[in-house]
Short mmCIF file of C-alpha atoms and ligand atoms in Angstrom, two decimals:
data_model
loop_
_atom_site.label_atom_id
_atom_site.label_comp_id
_atom_site.label_asym_id
_atom_site.label_seq_id
_atom_site.Cartn_x
_atom_site.Cartn_y
_atom_site.Cartn_z
CA MET A 1 141.73 130.75 186.19
CA ASP A 2 139.49 133.97 185.66
CA GLN A 3 138.08 134.58 182.30
CA SER A 4 137.60 138.36 181.58
CA VAL A 5 135.02 139.24 178.96
CA VAL A 6 136.60 141.87 176.77
CA GLU A 7 134.06 143.83 174.67
CA ALA A 8 135.00 143.88 170.97
CA PRO A 9 135.56 147.39 169.63
CA LYS A 10 132.73 148.69 167.21
CA SER A 11 133.53 148.34 163.66
CA PRO A 12 132.84 150.91 161.26
CA TRP A 13 131.58 148.40 158.36
CA GLY A 14 129.06 146.80 160.51
CA PRO A 15 128.89 144.10 163.00
CA VAL A 16 131.46 141.69 162.82
CA ALA A 17 130.53 138.00 162.91
CA PRO A 18 131.44 136.60 166.58
CA GLU A 19 134.55 134.78 166.54
CA PRO A 20 134.08 130.97 166.99
CA PRO A 21 134.55 130.22 170.72
CA SER A 22 138.07 129.16 171.45
CA CYS A 23 138.45 125.96 173.40
CA SER A 24 140.90 124.88 175.64
CA LEU A 25 143.13 121.83 175.26
CA THR A 26 140.87 119.74 177.50
CA ASP A 27 137.87 120.49 175.50
CA VAL A 28 139.89 119.23 172.54
CA MET A 29 140.50 116.15 174.20
CA SER A 30 136.91 115.80 175.12
CA GLU A 31 134.90 113.07 173.61
CA GLN A 32 131.78 115.02 173.42
CA LEU A 33 133.36 117.63 171.34
CA ALA A 34 134.62 115.22 169.21
CA LYS A 35 131.15 113.63 168.67
CA GLN A 36 129.72 117.02 167.92
CA LEU A 37 132.26 117.56 165.11
CA GLU A 38 131.49 114.58 163.55
CA ASP A 39 127.86 115.26 163.34
CA GLU A 40 128.52 118.63 161.83
CA ASN A 41 130.46 117.02 159.15
CA LYS A 42 127.52 114.72 158.08
CA THR A 43 125.45 117.73 157.30
CA PRO A 44 125.05 117.87 153.45
CA THR A 45 127.06 121.08 151.88
CA PHE A 46 125.17 121.75 148.61
CA THR A 47 121.60 123.09 148.31
CA ASP A 48 120.70 121.74 144.55
CA PRO A 49 117.01 120.73 144.98
CA SER A 50 117.30 118.18 142.35
CA ALA A 51 120.07 116.82 144.11
CA ASP A 52 117.69 116.51 146.87
CA LEU A 53 115.34 114.58 144.74
CA PHE A 54 117.43 112.15 143.08
CA PRO A 55 120.50 112.35 145.30
CA SER A 56 122.42 109.43 144.08
CA ASP A 57 120.99 108.51 140.51
CA SER A 58 122.36 111.65 138.30
CA SER A 59 125.43 109.97 136.99
CA GLU A 60 123.50 106.78 135.66
CA THR A 61 120.93 108.93 134.01
CA THR A 62 123.48 110.69 131.88
CA SER A 63 125.02 107.43 130.74
CA ASP A 64 121.52 106.00 129.40
CA LEU A 65 120.84 109.37 127.35
CA MET A 66 124.35 108.72 125.80
CA LEU A 67 123.47 105.26 125.08
CA ALA A 68 120.32 106.07 123.53
CA LYS A 69 121.74 108.72 121.26
CA MET A 70 124.59 106.47 120.30
CA LEU A 71 122.03 103.72 119.51
CA GLN A 72 119.74 106.15 117.49
CA MET A 73 122.98 107.22 115.70
CA GLN A 74 123.75 103.67 114.87
CA PHE A 75 120.32 103.19 113.59
CA ASP A 76 120.26 106.25 111.54
CA LYS A 77 123.62 105.42 110.04
CA GLU A 78 122.36 101.89 109.02
CA PHE A 79 119.07 103.54 107.68
CA ASP A 80 121.10 105.82 105.51
CA ASP A 81 123.25 102.95 104.28
CA GLN A 82 120.17 100.90 103.40
CA LEU A 83 118.73 104.01 101.67
CA ARG A 84 121.92 104.35 99.86
CA ARG A 85 121.89 100.83 98.50
CA GLU A 86 118.16 101.12 97.49
CA GLU A 87 118.87 104.46 95.65
CA LYS A 88 121.83 102.72 93.71
CA LYS A 89 119.62 99.91 92.97
CA PHE A 90 116.80 102.06 91.75
CA ASN A 91 118.90 104.30 89.50
CA GLY A 92 120.93 101.44 88.16
CA ASP A 93 123.31 102.73 85.28
CA SER A 94 120.54 105.41 84.14
CA LYS A 95 122.04 108.75 83.21
CA VAL A 96 119.14 110.41 84.91
CA SER A 97 118.97 109.51 88.54
CA ILE A 98 116.44 110.04 91.50
CA SER A 99 117.97 111.20 94.86
CA PHE A 100 116.59 109.69 97.96
CA GLU A 101 118.53 112.47 99.79
CA ASN A 102 115.25 113.90 101.44
CA TYR A 103 114.60 110.41 103.31
CA ARG A 104 118.12 110.46 104.81
CA MET A 105 118.60 110.82 108.49
CA VAL A 106 120.93 113.59 108.46
CA HIS A 107 123.25 113.71 111.27
CA PRO A 108 126.25 115.62 112.24
CA TYR A 109 128.55 112.75 112.30
CA GLU A 110 128.06 112.65 108.35
CA ASP A 111 129.64 116.04 107.99
CA SER A 112 132.47 115.39 110.12
CA ASP A 113 133.27 111.78 109.76
CA SER A 114 132.25 110.64 106.22
CA SER A 115 134.32 107.61 105.40
CA GLU A 116 135.93 106.54 102.09
CA ASP A 117 133.24 104.13 101.21
CA GLU A 118 130.69 106.63 101.00
CA VAL A 119 131.93 108.35 98.18
CA ASP A 120 129.34 107.18 95.74
CA TRP A 121 126.85 108.90 97.80
CA GLN A 122 126.19 111.95 96.00
CA ASP A 123 124.01 114.77 96.79
CA THR A 124 122.35 115.65 93.56
CA ARG A 125 121.57 119.23 94.88
CA HIS A 126 125.24 119.97 95.26
CA ASP A 127 127.83 118.57 93.12
CA PRO A 128 130.98 118.35 95.10
CA TYR A 129 132.91 117.88 91.74
CA ARG A 130 131.49 121.08 90.28
CA ALA A 131 134.37 123.62 90.26
CA GLU A 132 133.90 127.19 91.59
CA LYS A 133 133.03 129.57 88.71
CA PRO A 134 136.35 131.22 87.37
CA GLN A 135 136.89 134.32 89.30
CA THR A 136 136.55 137.51 87.23
CA THR A 137 139.56 139.79 87.54
CA PRO A 138 138.48 143.50 88.49
CA ARG A 139 139.53 146.33 85.80
CA LYS A 140 142.67 146.93 87.71
CA GLY A 141 143.96 143.68 86.48
CA PHE A 142 144.85 141.93 89.81
CA THR A 143 143.27 140.96 93.00
CA GLY A 144 144.69 140.60 96.58
CA LYS A 145 147.56 142.33 98.14
CA GLY A 146 151.45 142.05 98.59
CA LYS A 147 152.49 138.60 98.28
CA ASN A 148 149.00 137.38 97.67
CA ILE A 149 148.62 139.43 94.41
CA THR A 150 146.67 137.26 91.71
CA THR A 151 146.73 138.76 88.31
CA LYS A 152 144.52 138.28 85.42
CA HIS A 153 147.50 136.16 83.97
CA ASP A 154 147.26 133.71 86.66
CA ALA A 155 147.38 130.04 85.18
CA VAL A 156 144.68 128.62 87.20
CA ASN A 157 142.15 131.29 86.60
CA CYS A 158 143.03 131.68 82.92
CA GLY A 159 142.83 127.79 82.62
CA ARG A 160 139.22 127.85 84.19
CA LYS A 161 138.10 130.96 82.01
CA ASN A 162 139.12 129.02 78.88
CA THR A 163 137.29 126.15 79.93
CA ALA A 164 134.24 128.29 80.60
CA ARG A 165 134.51 130.12 77.28
CA MET A 166 134.31 126.65 75.54
CA ASP A 167 130.60 127.05 76.38
CA LYS A 168 130.31 129.68 73.71
CA PHE A 169 131.44 127.27 71.09
CA ALA A 170 128.63 126.23 68.56
CA PRO A 171 126.20 123.74 69.99
CA GLU A 172 127.10 120.91 67.60
CA VAL A 173 130.59 121.10 69.12
CA LEU A 174 130.63 118.58 71.88
CA VAL A 175 132.88 120.32 74.56
CA GLY A 176 132.36 117.71 77.45
CA ASP A 177 132.17 118.51 81.08
CA GLY A 178 135.34 120.45 81.29
CA LEU A 179 133.82 123.00 83.56
CA GLY A 180 132.39 120.32 85.83
CA MET A 181 135.73 118.70 86.19
CA ASP A 182 137.62 121.99 87.11
CA LEU A 183 139.64 121.69 83.84
CA LYS A 184 142.01 124.33 83.23
CA LEU A 185 142.82 124.74 79.64
CA SER A 186 145.95 126.29 78.70
CA ASN A 187 145.72 129.28 76.16
CA GLN A 188 147.55 127.39 73.46
CA VAL A 189 145.06 124.37 73.63
CA PHE A 190 141.98 126.56 73.67
CA ASN A 191 143.12 128.48 70.81
CA SER A 192 143.61 125.50 68.68
CA LEU A 193 140.24 124.25 69.83
CA LYS A 194 138.60 127.61 68.84
CA GLN A 195 140.19 127.41 65.48
CA HIS A 196 139.20 123.74 64.97
CA CYS A 197 135.53 124.69 66.02
CA HIS A 198 135.39 127.67 63.45
CA SER A 199 136.84 125.62 60.65
CA GLU A 200 134.26 122.76 61.43
CA GLN A 201 131.57 125.20 61.32
CA ARG A 202 132.76 126.63 57.95
CA ARG A 203 133.12 123.01 56.60
CA SER A 204 129.56 122.12 57.69
CA ALA A 205 127.95 125.23 56.28
CA ARG A 206 129.65 124.43 53.13
CA LEU A 207 128.35 120.84 53.16
CA HIS A 208 124.92 122.20 54.00
CA GLU A 209 125.12 124.62 51.09
CA LYS A 210 126.05 121.88 48.83
CA LYS A 211 123.21 119.65 49.94
CA GLU A 212 120.73 122.51 49.68
CA HIS A 213 122.07 123.35 46.20
CA SER A 214 122.17 119.65 45.08
CA THR A 215 118.50 119.21 46.29
CA ALA A 216 117.68 122.19 43.77
CA GLU A 217 119.79 120.28 41.28
CA GLN A 218 117.76 117.04 41.80
CA ALA A 219 114.43 118.84 40.69
CA VAL A 220 112.91 118.51 44.05
CA ASP A 221 111.86 121.92 44.35
CA PRO A 222 109.08 122.92 46.85
CA ARG A 223 106.47 122.14 43.90
CA THR A 224 107.74 118.83 43.30
CA ARG A 225 107.99 117.98 46.87
CA LEU A 226 104.30 118.98 47.36
CA LEU A 227 103.23 116.64 44.43
CA MET A 228 105.12 114.07 45.97
CA TYR A 229 103.75 114.64 49.25
CA LYS A 230 100.23 114.60 47.89
CA MET A 231 100.78 111.25 46.32
CA VAL A 232 101.64 110.00 49.81
CA ASN A 233 98.86 111.69 51.37
CA ALA A 234 96.41 110.28 48.64
CA GLY A 235 97.71 106.82 49.49
CA VAL A 236 98.95 106.15 46.10
CA LEU A 237 102.46 105.69 47.60
CA GLU A 238 103.03 104.58 51.13
CA ASN A 239 106.42 106.07 51.48
CA ILE A 240 109.25 107.54 49.28
CA ASN A 241 112.50 105.92 50.24
CA GLY A 242 115.37 107.44 48.38
CA CYS A 243 116.97 108.47 45.18
CA ILE A 244 118.19 105.73 42.83
CA SER A 245 119.66 108.05 40.18
CA THR A 246 120.37 111.54 39.51
CA GLY A 247 120.69 112.29 35.85
CA LYS A 248 121.05 115.35 33.81
CA GLU A 249 117.30 115.41 32.93
CA SER A 250 115.68 113.39 35.87
CA VAL A 251 115.70 112.21 39.23
CA VAL A 252 114.59 108.66 40.07
CA PHE A 253 113.28 107.69 43.41
CA HIS A 254 112.23 104.49 44.94
CA ALA A 255 108.92 104.19 46.62
CA ASN A 256 106.46 101.81 48.04
CA GLY A 257 103.25 101.62 46.16
CA GLY A 258 99.74 102.03 48.07
CA SER A 259 96.54 101.93 45.98
CA LEU A 260 95.08 104.05 43.44
CA GLU A 261 91.31 104.10 42.72
CA GLU A 262 91.04 100.97 44.72
CA GLU A 263 93.49 99.23 42.49
CA PRO A 264 96.80 98.17 44.13
CA VAL A 265 99.90 100.10 43.13
CA PRO A 266 102.84 97.62 42.78
CA ASP A 267 104.86 97.21 46.09
CA GLU A 268 107.91 98.84 44.50
CA VAL A 269 107.85 101.64 42.16
CA VAL A 270 109.86 104.33 41.05
CA LEU A 271 109.04 108.15 40.53
CA LYS A 272 110.91 109.62 37.69
CA VAL A 273 110.98 113.45 38.32
CA TYR A 274 111.77 115.40 35.12
CA LYS A 275 113.94 118.38 36.02
CA THR A 276 112.31 121.58 35.91
CA THR A 277 115.52 123.25 35.15
CA LEU A 278 115.12 123.92 31.44
CA ASN A 279 118.98 123.98 30.25
CA GLU A 280 119.37 120.13 29.75
CA PHE A 281 116.07 120.20 27.69
CA ARG A 282 117.04 122.89 25.22
CA ASN A 283 119.20 120.54 23.36
CA ARG A 284 116.55 117.91 23.37
CA ASP A 285 113.91 120.13 21.63
CA ARG A 286 114.55 118.18 18.42
CA TYR A 287 113.18 115.11 19.91
CA ILE A 288 109.84 116.52 20.54
CA LYS A 289 109.37 119.67 18.64
CA ASP A 290 109.43 117.56 15.36
CA ASP A 291 107.21 114.72 16.69
CA TYR A 292 104.11 115.14 14.83
CA ARG A 293 102.25 113.82 17.70
CA PHE A 294 103.09 116.79 19.79
CA ILE A 295 103.94 119.47 17.27
CA ASP A 296 100.74 121.43 17.79
CA ARG A 297 100.96 121.72 21.53
CA PHE A 298 104.88 122.27 21.51
CA SER A 299 104.68 125.63 19.82
CA LYS A 300 101.91 126.75 22.13
CA LEU A 301 103.48 125.49 25.58
CA ASN A 302 105.56 127.33 27.99
CA PRO A 303 108.99 125.85 28.99
CA ARG A 304 107.44 124.15 32.37
CA LYS A 305 104.82 122.38 30.41
CA ILE A 306 107.22 121.28 27.56
CA ILE A 307 108.84 119.29 30.60
CA ARG A 308 105.44 117.86 31.47
CA LEU A 309 105.35 116.82 27.80
CA TRP A 310 108.45 114.76 28.14
CA ALA A 311 106.89 112.82 31.06
CA GLU A 312 103.79 112.22 29.07
CA LYS A 313 105.64 111.20 26.07
CA GLU A 314 107.71 108.59 28.11
CA MET A 315 104.16 107.44 29.64
CA HIS A 316 102.62 106.87 26.08
CA ASN A 317 105.91 105.30 24.80
CA LEU A 318 105.82 102.73 27.71
CA THR A 319 102.21 102.16 27.12
CA ARG A 320 102.82 101.14 23.53
CA MET A 321 105.73 98.91 24.36
CA LYS A 322 103.96 97.18 27.14
CA LYS A 323 101.22 96.40 24.50
CA ALA A 324 103.95 94.91 22.32
CA GLU A 325 105.02 93.01 25.42
CA ILE A 326 108.41 94.63 25.56
CA PRO A 327 109.82 94.18 29.08
CA CYS A 328 109.64 97.63 30.50
CA PRO A 329 108.17 99.29 33.59
CA ASP A 330 104.52 99.44 33.99
CA VAL A 331 103.02 102.95 33.99
CA VAL A 332 101.20 103.62 37.32
CA LEU A 333 100.36 107.29 37.23
CA LEU A 334 101.57 110.48 35.61
CA LYS A 335 101.31 113.67 37.75
CA LYS A 336 102.59 116.79 35.80
CA HIS A 337 106.31 116.22 35.50
CA ILE A 338 106.44 113.10 37.69
CA LEU A 339 105.95 109.65 36.09
CA VAL A 340 105.26 106.67 38.75
CA MET A 341 106.14 103.35 37.23
CA SER A 342 106.96 99.81 38.39
CA PHE A 343 110.39 99.33 39.87
CA ILE A 344 112.73 96.81 37.88
CA GLY A 345 114.60 95.11 40.64
CA LYS A 346 113.90 93.69 43.93
CA ASP A 347 113.86 94.70 47.79
CA HIS A 348 115.11 98.26 47.00
CA VAL A 349 117.93 97.15 44.78
CA PRO A 350 117.57 98.19 41.12
CA ALA A 351 118.35 95.79 38.41
CA PRO A 352 121.77 96.42 37.00
CA LYS A 353 122.37 98.09 33.96
CA LEU A 354 123.83 96.07 31.04
CA LYS A 355 127.00 97.95 31.29
CA ASP A 356 127.46 96.87 34.85
CA VAL A 357 126.65 93.24 34.94
CA LEU A 358 129.12 90.53 34.19
CA LEU A 359 127.30 87.77 32.29
CA SER A 360 128.56 84.42 30.96
CA SER A 361 129.42 84.74 27.23
CA GLU A 362 126.35 82.39 26.75
CA ASP A 363 124.12 84.95 28.44
CA THR A 364 125.85 87.90 26.76
CA LYS A 365 125.12 86.29 23.31
CA GLY A 366 121.63 85.64 24.39
CA ALA A 367 121.29 89.27 25.49
CA PHE A 368 122.50 90.37 22.06
CA TYR A 369 119.76 88.28 20.38
CA GLN A 370 117.12 89.70 23.00
CA VAL A 371 118.12 93.45 22.04
CA LEU A 372 118.04 92.76 18.48
CA HIS A 373 114.50 91.35 18.81
CA LEU A 374 113.46 94.10 21.18
CA MET A 375 114.65 96.68 18.76
CA GLN A 376 112.77 94.97 15.80
CA GLN A 377 109.40 94.95 18.16
CA LEU A 378 109.94 98.50 19.10
CA TYR A 379 110.22 99.72 15.37
CA GLN A 380 107.80 97.22 13.70
CA GLU A 381 105.16 96.78 16.38
CA CYS A 382 105.36 99.99 18.37
CA ASN A 383 106.38 102.33 15.54
CA LEU A 384 109.07 103.55 17.71
CA VAL A 385 112.82 104.37 17.80
CA HIS A 386 114.24 104.43 21.20
CA ALA A 387 116.72 107.23 20.06
CA ASP A 388 118.94 106.84 23.30
CA LEU A 389 119.57 103.18 23.22
CA SER A 390 122.57 101.99 24.79
CA GLU A 391 123.99 99.70 27.72
CA TYR A 392 123.09 102.43 30.12
CA ASN A 393 119.28 102.33 29.24
CA MET A 394 118.96 98.57 29.36
CA LEU A 395 118.58 96.59 32.65
CA TRP A 396 119.15 93.00 33.24
CA HIS A 397 116.65 91.67 35.43
CA GLU A 398 115.36 88.01 35.84
CA GLY A 399 117.43 86.72 33.04
CA LYS A 400 115.97 89.28 30.62
CA VAL A 401 116.81 92.70 28.98
CA TRP A 402 114.35 95.34 30.12
CA LEU A 403 114.11 98.67 28.26
CA ILE A 404 113.82 101.94 30.05
CA ASP A 405 114.37 105.57 29.67
CA VAL A 406 111.97 106.01 26.60
CA GLY A 407 111.08 109.85 27.08
CA GLN A 408 112.85 110.63 23.87
CA ALA A 409 111.78 107.68 21.84
CA VAL A 410 110.37 109.05 18.34
CA GLU A 411 108.47 107.40 15.54
CA PRO A 412 110.49 106.55 12.66
CA SER A 413 108.82 108.98 10.47
CA HIS A 414 110.18 111.66 12.73
CA PRO A 415 112.56 114.02 10.41
CA HIS A 416 115.51 112.55 12.29
CA GLY A 417 114.06 109.19 13.15
CA LEU A 418 116.42 107.00 11.10
CA GLU A 419 119.43 108.72 12.15
CA PHE A 420 118.40 108.13 15.88
CA LEU A 421 117.91 104.61 14.91
CA PHE A 422 121.43 104.24 13.36
CA ARG A 423 123.01 105.84 16.45
CA ASP A 424 121.01 103.18 18.74
CA CYS A 425 122.28 100.51 16.32
CA ARG A 426 126.02 101.60 16.62
CA ASN A 427 125.73 101.68 20.48
CA VAL A 428 124.16 98.24 20.36
CA SER A 429 126.58 96.73 17.93
CA THR A 430 129.76 98.26 19.56
CA PHE A 431 128.83 97.07 22.98
CA PHE A 432 128.25 93.54 22.15
CA GLN A 433 131.20 93.16 19.92
CA LYS A 434 133.27 94.68 22.72
CA ARG A 435 131.73 92.12 24.93
CA GLY A 436 133.16 89.40 22.62
CA VAL A 437 129.96 88.37 21.02
CA SER A 438 131.07 87.00 17.46
CA GLU A 439 127.38 87.02 16.26
CA ALA A 440 126.88 90.58 17.08
CA MET A 441 125.96 92.36 13.80
CA SER A 442 127.57 95.29 12.39
CA VAL A 443 125.89 98.70 12.80
CA PHE A 444 124.72 98.50 9.11
CA GLU A 445 123.45 94.87 9.21
CA LEU A 446 121.82 95.71 12.49
CA PHE A 447 120.08 98.90 11.07
CA ASN A 448 118.69 96.99 8.09
CA SER A 449 117.67 94.23 10.15
CA VAL A 450 115.60 96.37 12.63
CA SER A 451 114.14 98.64 10.02
CA GLY A 452 113.74 96.09 7.27
CA LEU A 453 115.18 98.60 4.85
CA ASN A 454 117.85 97.28 2.60
CA ILE A 455 120.46 99.96 2.40
CA PRO A 456 123.55 98.78 0.73
CA VAL A 457 126.57 98.87 2.36
CA GLY A 458 129.19 100.07 -0.26
CA GLU A 459 132.90 100.95 -0.19
CA GLU A 460 132.61 104.20 1.62
CA GLU A 461 130.64 102.40 4.23
CA GLU A 462 129.50 104.90 6.85
CA ALA A 463 129.37 108.06 4.69
CA GLU A 464 127.14 106.42 1.84
CA PHE A 465 125.11 104.72 4.54
CA MET A 466 124.29 107.98 6.19
CA ALA A 467 123.69 109.75 2.87
CA GLU A 468 121.01 107.00 2.13
CA ILE A 469 119.61 107.40 5.63
CA VAL A 470 119.00 111.29 5.23
CA ALA A 471 117.69 110.87 1.81
CA LEU A 472 115.12 108.47 3.14
CA GLU A 473 114.24 110.89 5.88
CA LYS A 474 113.92 113.67 3.29
CA ARG A 475 111.66 111.62 1.25
CA ASN A 476 109.61 110.67 4.26
CA GLU A 477 109.28 114.49 5.22
CA ASP A 478 108.08 115.47 1.71
CA HIS A 479 105.44 112.77 1.88
CA VAL A 480 104.28 114.08 5.20
CA GLN A 481 104.16 117.82 3.75
CA ARG A 482 102.24 116.65 0.84
CA ARG A 483 99.82 114.52 2.52
CA GLY A 484 99.57 116.42 5.82
CA LYS A 485 100.70 115.22 9.16
CA LYS A 486 97.08 114.04 9.98
CA SER A 487 96.99 111.27 7.13
CA PHE A 488 100.44 110.31 8.06
CA PRO A 489 100.04 106.60 8.54
CA ALA A 490 100.83 105.85 12.13
CA ARG A 491 101.20 102.19 12.44
CA CYS A 492 100.35 102.10 16.11
CA ASP A 493 97.70 104.01 17.69
CA ASP A 494 98.05 103.99 21.42
CA ASN A 495 94.70 105.79 22.12
CA ASP A 496 96.34 107.53 24.95
CA PRO A 497 94.27 110.46 26.41
CA PRO A 498 95.72 113.86 25.45
CA LEU A 499 97.59 115.96 28.01
CA GLN A 500 94.88 117.24 30.49
CA PRO A 501 95.20 120.94 31.41
CA ASP A 502 96.20 121.34 34.97
CA SER A 503 93.96 123.04 37.22
CA ASP A 504 96.79 125.14 38.79
CA ASP A 505 98.13 126.33 35.69
P1 LIG B 1 117.71 109.40 32.74
O1 LIG B 1 117.02 110.06 31.70
O2 LIG B 1 118.19 110.25 33.91
O3 LIG B 1 118.75 108.43 32.26
P2 LIG B 1 116.40 106.79 33.43
O4 LIG B 1 115.03 106.46 33.01
O5 LIG B 1 117.48 106.25 32.54
O6 LIG B 1 116.72 108.43 33.37
O7 LIG B 1 116.71 106.48 34.93
C1 LIG B 1 117.93 106.63 35.41
C2 LIG B 1 118.41 105.19 36.30
O8 LIG B 1 117.29 104.98 37.27
C3 LIG B 1 118.38 104.11 35.58
O9 LIG B 1 119.62 103.96 35.01
C4 LIG B 1 118.07 102.97 36.28
O10 LIG B 1 119.32 102.62 37.15
C5 LIG B 1 117.18 103.68 37.33
N1 LIG B 1 115.66 103.49 36.79
C6 LIG B 1 114.89 104.00 36.21
N2 LIG B 1 113.72 103.60 35.96
C7 LIG B 1 113.76 102.35 36.66
C8 LIG B 1 112.77 101.59 36.97
N3 LIG B 1 111.36 101.43 36.49
N4 LIG B 1 113.11 100.52 37.75
C9 LIG B 1 114.56 100.32 38.27
N5 LIG B 1 115.41 101.44 38.07
C10 LIG B 1 115.16 102.44 37.28
MG1 LIG B 2 119.08 107.00 31.33
#
């Protein structure tokens, strides 16, 4: 069969690839052709150069990389776990903690796959519990659109705002970490908290005022404080501990003694600070203005110095009493209106006043005889009348009665000295009679027994007795006038130095 070759028509788009030669059925059946086709199929079809280099290893390499990454991930996870444990151990329960965060192997898996048991891991730079700051509502009063409108009355926003406003409460009001906990306070709760906060502030201001005021009341004004500070600074006192008593005319402090001019000061002392407010002293003028020992100076002194005179008077009286071995505080130092003396008591606890101590009847009787003897000593040996003697100014210490508070004590020749003695006797007699001491003398007997005078006790008892006392005082006064105060026989001369003028006055 002839095969005619037909020329292909020219294509306007260029040369057309020649058609594969068609083959006859015999060709198809030919073994040679079959072999040729097989060879053609074996030729590689891709042209990747790497595939050429490692044609058969590519899938295995990918697995290794994956494996390495997984191992690294596992290692990092364990490292982080260990770091967490160490951080926890390091910080313990301390409120201030140190973060090991920077040493952590940060991994993507951490963000996507944090498990429950990692809750205690806390990034200190970002507190997940810290709530968002409350949103501020724009002036128009709402945010959002349509269904999503949030007005300024939105409960959640309001609650957060209220919590944030607690920050503005006074610093002493502990508001806790409400903001940190995303606490939402209702208006009602917030308002009552605010009200409570204001009333607390007002209350504490009142307390403060009262404290300030009472400090002034206690005579511890800046001048006094400076004096006290100087005593500590000079080493006379080691420290001033606290107030034992606040009276109308003085404040008494407990302090620990140091040393004075290389002499040790008693370990426990008191500072009796005479008040520099004059009101209380006005009505006590009579004790000092007519005391011949001070009469010259009294008229020349200004009120502040008169108060110092009281402290000085107490010091002189105590010195006299000490000489007569009357149980009373030892004088340590006088500095202006502050008198430092030994402490009657032990371990910061002052000895109780006679009025406060409950004694057996035997001890009460003994106490009466002690007081009788003390009064006699005071009058006869010290030439003094206490002038404020009562169960308030007698302490019970080491089984003995101690006399204190002798600032106002006067000599019996004082124009009212015997009247003062009579008053003292009445206080003592009444107290012991009330305490059931049958031996306690009547006021008249006591007066005569102390003074050595023999004023008769008549029918009209007190009136007559008082008349006699006043007559005696008058006679005494005339005597003083006639002979001049300088020649007045003072039975006890304590040779105390006169009041030194102060450098700062
Ligand atoms: P006031 O003139 O204010 O009555 P006091 O001298 O009586 O002053 O002291 C007031 C209180 O202070 C006393 O009742 C006593 O409790 C205490 N007190 C005073 N001096 C001493 C002291 N030396 N030792 C212990 N306590 C004292
Ligand atoms: Mg007193």
